[in-house]
Short mmCIF file of C-alpha atoms in Angstrom, two decimals:
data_model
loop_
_atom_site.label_atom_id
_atom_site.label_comp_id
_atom_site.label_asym_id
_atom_site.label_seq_id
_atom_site.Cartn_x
_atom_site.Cartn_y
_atom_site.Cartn_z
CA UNK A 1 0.00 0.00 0.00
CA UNK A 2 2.55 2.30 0.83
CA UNK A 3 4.50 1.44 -2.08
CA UNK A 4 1.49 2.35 -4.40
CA UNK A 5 0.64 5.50 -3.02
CA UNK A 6 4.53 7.04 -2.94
CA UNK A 7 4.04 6.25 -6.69
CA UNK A 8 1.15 7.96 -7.01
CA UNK A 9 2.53 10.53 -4.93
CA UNK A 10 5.49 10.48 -6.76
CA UNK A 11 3.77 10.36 -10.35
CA UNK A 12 1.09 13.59 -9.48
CA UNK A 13 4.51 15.57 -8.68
CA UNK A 14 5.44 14.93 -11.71
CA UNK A 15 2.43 16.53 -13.78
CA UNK A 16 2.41 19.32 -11.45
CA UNK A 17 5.66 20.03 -11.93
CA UNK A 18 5.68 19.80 -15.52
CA UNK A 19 2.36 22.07 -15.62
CA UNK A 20 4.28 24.51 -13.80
CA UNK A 21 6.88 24.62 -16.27
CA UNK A 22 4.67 24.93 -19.43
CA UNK A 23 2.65 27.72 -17.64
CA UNK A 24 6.08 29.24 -17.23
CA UNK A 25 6.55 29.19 -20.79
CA UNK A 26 3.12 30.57 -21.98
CA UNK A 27 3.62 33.46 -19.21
CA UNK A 28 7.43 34.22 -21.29
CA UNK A 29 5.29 33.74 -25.10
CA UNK A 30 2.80 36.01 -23.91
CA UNK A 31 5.01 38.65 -22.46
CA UNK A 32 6.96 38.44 -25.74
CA UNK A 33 3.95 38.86 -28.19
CA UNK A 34 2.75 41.69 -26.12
CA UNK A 35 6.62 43.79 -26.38
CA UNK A 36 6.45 42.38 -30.22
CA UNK A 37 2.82 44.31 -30.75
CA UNK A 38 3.80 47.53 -28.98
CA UNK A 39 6.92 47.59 -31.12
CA UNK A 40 5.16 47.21 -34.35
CA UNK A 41 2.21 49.95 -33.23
CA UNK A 42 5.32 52.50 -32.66
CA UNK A 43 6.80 51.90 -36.23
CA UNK A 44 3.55 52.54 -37.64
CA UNK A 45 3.17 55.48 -35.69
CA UNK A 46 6.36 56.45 -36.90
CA UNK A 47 5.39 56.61 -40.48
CA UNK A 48 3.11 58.98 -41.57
CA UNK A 49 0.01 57.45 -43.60
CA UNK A 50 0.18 58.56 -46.93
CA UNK A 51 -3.10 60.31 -48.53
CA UNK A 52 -3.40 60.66 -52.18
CA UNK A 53 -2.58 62.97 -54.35
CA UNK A 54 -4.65 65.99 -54.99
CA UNK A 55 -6.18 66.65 -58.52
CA UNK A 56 -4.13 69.44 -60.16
CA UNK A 57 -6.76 72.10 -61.12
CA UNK A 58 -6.62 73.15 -64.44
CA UNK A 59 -8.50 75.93 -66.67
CA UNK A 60 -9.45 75.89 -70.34
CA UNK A 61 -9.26 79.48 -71.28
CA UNK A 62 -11.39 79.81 -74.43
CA UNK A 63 -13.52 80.44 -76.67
CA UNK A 64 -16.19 78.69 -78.46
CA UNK A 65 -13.70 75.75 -79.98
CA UNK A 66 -12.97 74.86 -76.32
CA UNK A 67 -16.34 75.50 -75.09
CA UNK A 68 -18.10 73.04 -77.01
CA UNK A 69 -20.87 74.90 -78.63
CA UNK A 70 -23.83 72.98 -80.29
CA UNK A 71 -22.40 69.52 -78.18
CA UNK A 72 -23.74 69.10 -74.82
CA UNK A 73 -21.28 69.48 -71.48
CA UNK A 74 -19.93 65.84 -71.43
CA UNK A 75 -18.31 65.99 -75.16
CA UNK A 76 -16.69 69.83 -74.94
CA UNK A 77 -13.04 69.61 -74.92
CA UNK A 78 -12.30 69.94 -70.90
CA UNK A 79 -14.67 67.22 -69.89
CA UNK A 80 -13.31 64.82 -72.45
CA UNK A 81 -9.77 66.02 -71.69
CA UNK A 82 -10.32 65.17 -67.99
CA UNK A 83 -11.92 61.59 -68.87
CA UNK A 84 -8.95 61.12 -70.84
CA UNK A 85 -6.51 62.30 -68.12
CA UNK A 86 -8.25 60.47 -65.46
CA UNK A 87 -8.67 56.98 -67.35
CA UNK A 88 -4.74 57.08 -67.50
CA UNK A 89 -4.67 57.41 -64.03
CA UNK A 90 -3.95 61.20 -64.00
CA UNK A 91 -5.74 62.88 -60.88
CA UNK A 92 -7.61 66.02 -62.66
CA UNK A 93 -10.17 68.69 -62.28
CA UNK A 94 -10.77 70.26 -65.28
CA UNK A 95 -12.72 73.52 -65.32
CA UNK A 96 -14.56 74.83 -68.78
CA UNK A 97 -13.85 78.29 -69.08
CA UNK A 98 -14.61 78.59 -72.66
CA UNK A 99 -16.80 81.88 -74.04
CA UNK A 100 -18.22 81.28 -77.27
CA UNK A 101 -17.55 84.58 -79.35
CA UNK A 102 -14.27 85.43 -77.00
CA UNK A 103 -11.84 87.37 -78.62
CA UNK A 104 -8.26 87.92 -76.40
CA UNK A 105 -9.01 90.59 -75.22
CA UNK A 106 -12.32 89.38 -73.97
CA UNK A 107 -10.51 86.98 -72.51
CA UNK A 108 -8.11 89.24 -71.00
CA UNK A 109 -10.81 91.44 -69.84
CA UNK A 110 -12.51 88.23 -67.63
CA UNK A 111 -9.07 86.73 -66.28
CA UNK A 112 -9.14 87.26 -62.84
CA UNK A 113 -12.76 85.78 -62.19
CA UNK A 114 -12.29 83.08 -65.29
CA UNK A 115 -9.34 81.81 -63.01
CA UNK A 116 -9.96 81.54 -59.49
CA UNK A 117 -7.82 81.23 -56.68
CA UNK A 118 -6.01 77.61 -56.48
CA UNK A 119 -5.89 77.07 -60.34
CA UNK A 120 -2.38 75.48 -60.90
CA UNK A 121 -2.72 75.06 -65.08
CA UNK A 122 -4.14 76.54 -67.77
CA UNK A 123 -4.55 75.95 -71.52
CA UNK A 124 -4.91 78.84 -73.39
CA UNK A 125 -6.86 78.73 -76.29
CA UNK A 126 -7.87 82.09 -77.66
CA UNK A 127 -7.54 84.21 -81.18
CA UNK A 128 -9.88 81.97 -83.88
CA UNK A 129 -12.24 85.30 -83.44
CA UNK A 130 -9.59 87.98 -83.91
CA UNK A 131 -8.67 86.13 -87.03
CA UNK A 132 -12.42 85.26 -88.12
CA UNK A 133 -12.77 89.01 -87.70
CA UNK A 134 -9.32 90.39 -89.03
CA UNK A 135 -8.58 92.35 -85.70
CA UNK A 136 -5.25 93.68 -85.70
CA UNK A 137 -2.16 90.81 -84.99
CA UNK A 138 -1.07 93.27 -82.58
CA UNK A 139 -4.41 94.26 -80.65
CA UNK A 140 -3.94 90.04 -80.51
CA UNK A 141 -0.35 89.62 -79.12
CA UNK A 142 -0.79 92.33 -76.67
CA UNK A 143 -3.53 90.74 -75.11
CA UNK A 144 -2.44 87.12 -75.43
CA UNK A 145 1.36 88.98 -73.69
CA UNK A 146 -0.59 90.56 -71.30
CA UNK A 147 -2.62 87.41 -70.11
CA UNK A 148 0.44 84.62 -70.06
CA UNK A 149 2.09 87.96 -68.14
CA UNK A 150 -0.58 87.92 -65.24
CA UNK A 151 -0.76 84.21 -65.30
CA UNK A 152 3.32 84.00 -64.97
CA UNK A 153 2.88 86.39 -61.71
CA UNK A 154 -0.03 83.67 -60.15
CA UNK A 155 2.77 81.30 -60.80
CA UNK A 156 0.35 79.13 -63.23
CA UNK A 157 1.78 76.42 -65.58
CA UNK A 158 0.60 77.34 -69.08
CA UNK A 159 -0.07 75.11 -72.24
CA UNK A 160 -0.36 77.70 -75.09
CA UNK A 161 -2.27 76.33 -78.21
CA UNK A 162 -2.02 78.02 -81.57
CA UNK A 163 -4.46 79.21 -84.04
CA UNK A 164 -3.54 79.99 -87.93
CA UNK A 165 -5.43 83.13 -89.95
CA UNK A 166 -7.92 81.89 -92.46
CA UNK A 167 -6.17 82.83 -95.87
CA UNK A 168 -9.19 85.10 -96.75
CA UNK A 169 -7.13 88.12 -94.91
CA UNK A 170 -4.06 87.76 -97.46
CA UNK A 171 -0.73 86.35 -96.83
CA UNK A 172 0.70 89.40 -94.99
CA UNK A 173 -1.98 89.62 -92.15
CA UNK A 174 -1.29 85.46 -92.17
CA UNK A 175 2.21 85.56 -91.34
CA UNK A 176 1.56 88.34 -89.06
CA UNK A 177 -0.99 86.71 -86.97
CA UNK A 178 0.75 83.21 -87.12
CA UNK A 179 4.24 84.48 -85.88
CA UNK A 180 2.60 85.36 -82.60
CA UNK A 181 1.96 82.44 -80.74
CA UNK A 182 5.69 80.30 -81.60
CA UNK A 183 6.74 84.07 -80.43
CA UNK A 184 5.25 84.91 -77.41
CA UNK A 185 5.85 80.69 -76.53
CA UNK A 186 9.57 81.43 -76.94
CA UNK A 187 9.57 84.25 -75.23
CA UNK A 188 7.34 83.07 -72.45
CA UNK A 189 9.08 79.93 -72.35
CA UNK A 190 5.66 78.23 -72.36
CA UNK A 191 5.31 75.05 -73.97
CA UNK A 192 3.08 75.30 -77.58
CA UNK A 193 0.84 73.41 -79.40
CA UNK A 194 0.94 74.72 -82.42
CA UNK A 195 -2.55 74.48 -84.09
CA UNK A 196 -5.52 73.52 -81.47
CA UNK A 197 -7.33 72.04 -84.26
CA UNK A 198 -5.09 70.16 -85.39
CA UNK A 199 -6.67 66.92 -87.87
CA UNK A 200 -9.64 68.38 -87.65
CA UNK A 201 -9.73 71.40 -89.54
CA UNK A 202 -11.15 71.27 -92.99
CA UNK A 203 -12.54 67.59 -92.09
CA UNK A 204 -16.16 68.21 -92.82
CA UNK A 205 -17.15 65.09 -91.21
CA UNK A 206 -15.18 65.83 -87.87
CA UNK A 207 -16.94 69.63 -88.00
CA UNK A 208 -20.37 70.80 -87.32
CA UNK A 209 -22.62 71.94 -90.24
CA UNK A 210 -20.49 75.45 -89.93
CA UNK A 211 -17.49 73.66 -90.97
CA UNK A 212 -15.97 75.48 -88.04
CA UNK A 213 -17.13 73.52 -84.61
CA UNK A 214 -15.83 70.06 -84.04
CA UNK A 215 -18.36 67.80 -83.67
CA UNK A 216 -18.27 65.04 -80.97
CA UNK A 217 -15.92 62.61 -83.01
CA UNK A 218 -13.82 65.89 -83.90
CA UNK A 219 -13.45 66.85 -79.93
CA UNK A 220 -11.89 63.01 -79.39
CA UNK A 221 -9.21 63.68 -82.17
CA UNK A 222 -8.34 67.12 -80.56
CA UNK A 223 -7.86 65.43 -77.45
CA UNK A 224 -6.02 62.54 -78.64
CA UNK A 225 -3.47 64.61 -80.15
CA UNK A 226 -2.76 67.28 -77.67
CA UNK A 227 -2.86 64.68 -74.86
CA UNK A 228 0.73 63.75 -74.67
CA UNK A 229 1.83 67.97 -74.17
CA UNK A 230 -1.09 67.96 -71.30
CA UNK A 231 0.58 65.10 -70.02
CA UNK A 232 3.91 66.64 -69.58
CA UNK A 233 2.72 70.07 -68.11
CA UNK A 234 0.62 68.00 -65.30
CA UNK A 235 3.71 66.20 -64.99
CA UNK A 236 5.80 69.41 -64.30
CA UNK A 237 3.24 70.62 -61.84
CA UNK A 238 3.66 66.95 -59.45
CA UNK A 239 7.55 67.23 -59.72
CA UNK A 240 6.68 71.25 -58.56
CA UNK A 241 4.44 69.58 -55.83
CA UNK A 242 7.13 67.33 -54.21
#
């Protein structure tokens, strides 16, 4: 009898010391997931969450062309520019500033509240009318110089998009009028797309029965081709950003 129980004794030791030990370990895993957690919550603390980039805010300053008369909102030229900007992953807001009938100076005349506070880009579009209406080449590169001038001073990137004189005016007013936007891009140093209606011009199926407004199918070519230069200039305004 006594030989069973000190080995029942003996075996019941046994398990309690052997609990003792694996309670000892569980106490030393705990204690070391607990230091590992706080560790990782202070490196994450550490690094600053990153939010995502803002949309750069952009203006279309225009006139009709860019303003998309006779096509409703979603097929002028800054809406479609945007979709195009934004299905390439390129964060956007574009706003329509276009004034159908807007000479230069009419734009000049309407910069300040055209372009509000904020607006980090700008395409210029402006001068079909002065040539439609044979207005002086100089009434149009002193307002065009005055405008990228007061755009410069905000700081504002600027995509400057040609125009060409119809050749109803005569050669002379022609070269006149076309010197002035490679000029004033030169001396600007603002990048240039030469002719905004560019593959569409003289396409009757890609104009409106004017022959003068793009159609929807025409807006799609515009943007297609002056995409990659819109590209670039929201491009210089993120490596400005950072």
């Amino acid at each position: 009898m006594r030989l069973s129980m000190a080995r029942s004794y003996g075996t019941s030791a046994a398990r309690v010391e052997g609990l003792k030990r694996m309670f000892a370990h569980i106490r030393v895993l705990i204690v070391t997931l607990m230091t590992a957690g706080a560790l990782l919550a202070q490196s994450q603390a550490a690094v600053p969450a990153q939010t995502p980039a803002k949309p750069v805010k952009m203006v279309v300053l225009g006139d009709s062309l860019s303003a998309g008369l006779g096509l409703p909102a979603s097929a002028a030229f800054p809406a479609r520019l945007q979709k195009a900007l934004n299905d390439k992953g390129i964060k956007v807001d574009v706003i329509n500033a276009g004034v159908s009938g807007d000479t230069t100076s009419g734009g000049r005349d309407r910069l300040d509240w055209s372009i509000p506070e904020g607006t980090e880009a700008v395409i210029l579009e402006l001068g079909a009318n002065d040539a439609l209406r044979g207005i002086d080449p100089a009434v149009t590169r002193a307002a065009l110089t005055d405008i990228l001038t007061r755009l410069k001073a905000r700081n504002i990137a600027v995509l400057l998009c040609g125009m060409l004189a119809p050749p109803n005016y005569g050669s002379e007013y022609a070269a006149r009028f076309n010197a002035i936007y490679p000029e004033l891009s030169k001396s600007f140093g603002v990048p240039l797309y030469p002719f905004f209606l560019e593959g569409v011009a003289s396409e009757a199926k890609l104009n409106q029965a004017d022959g003068i407004h793009p159609t929807a199918e025409g807006v799609d070519i515009i943007v297609k081709k002056i995409l990659p230069m819109v590209e670039a200039l929201v491009g210089t305004i993120s490596g400005q950003r950072s």
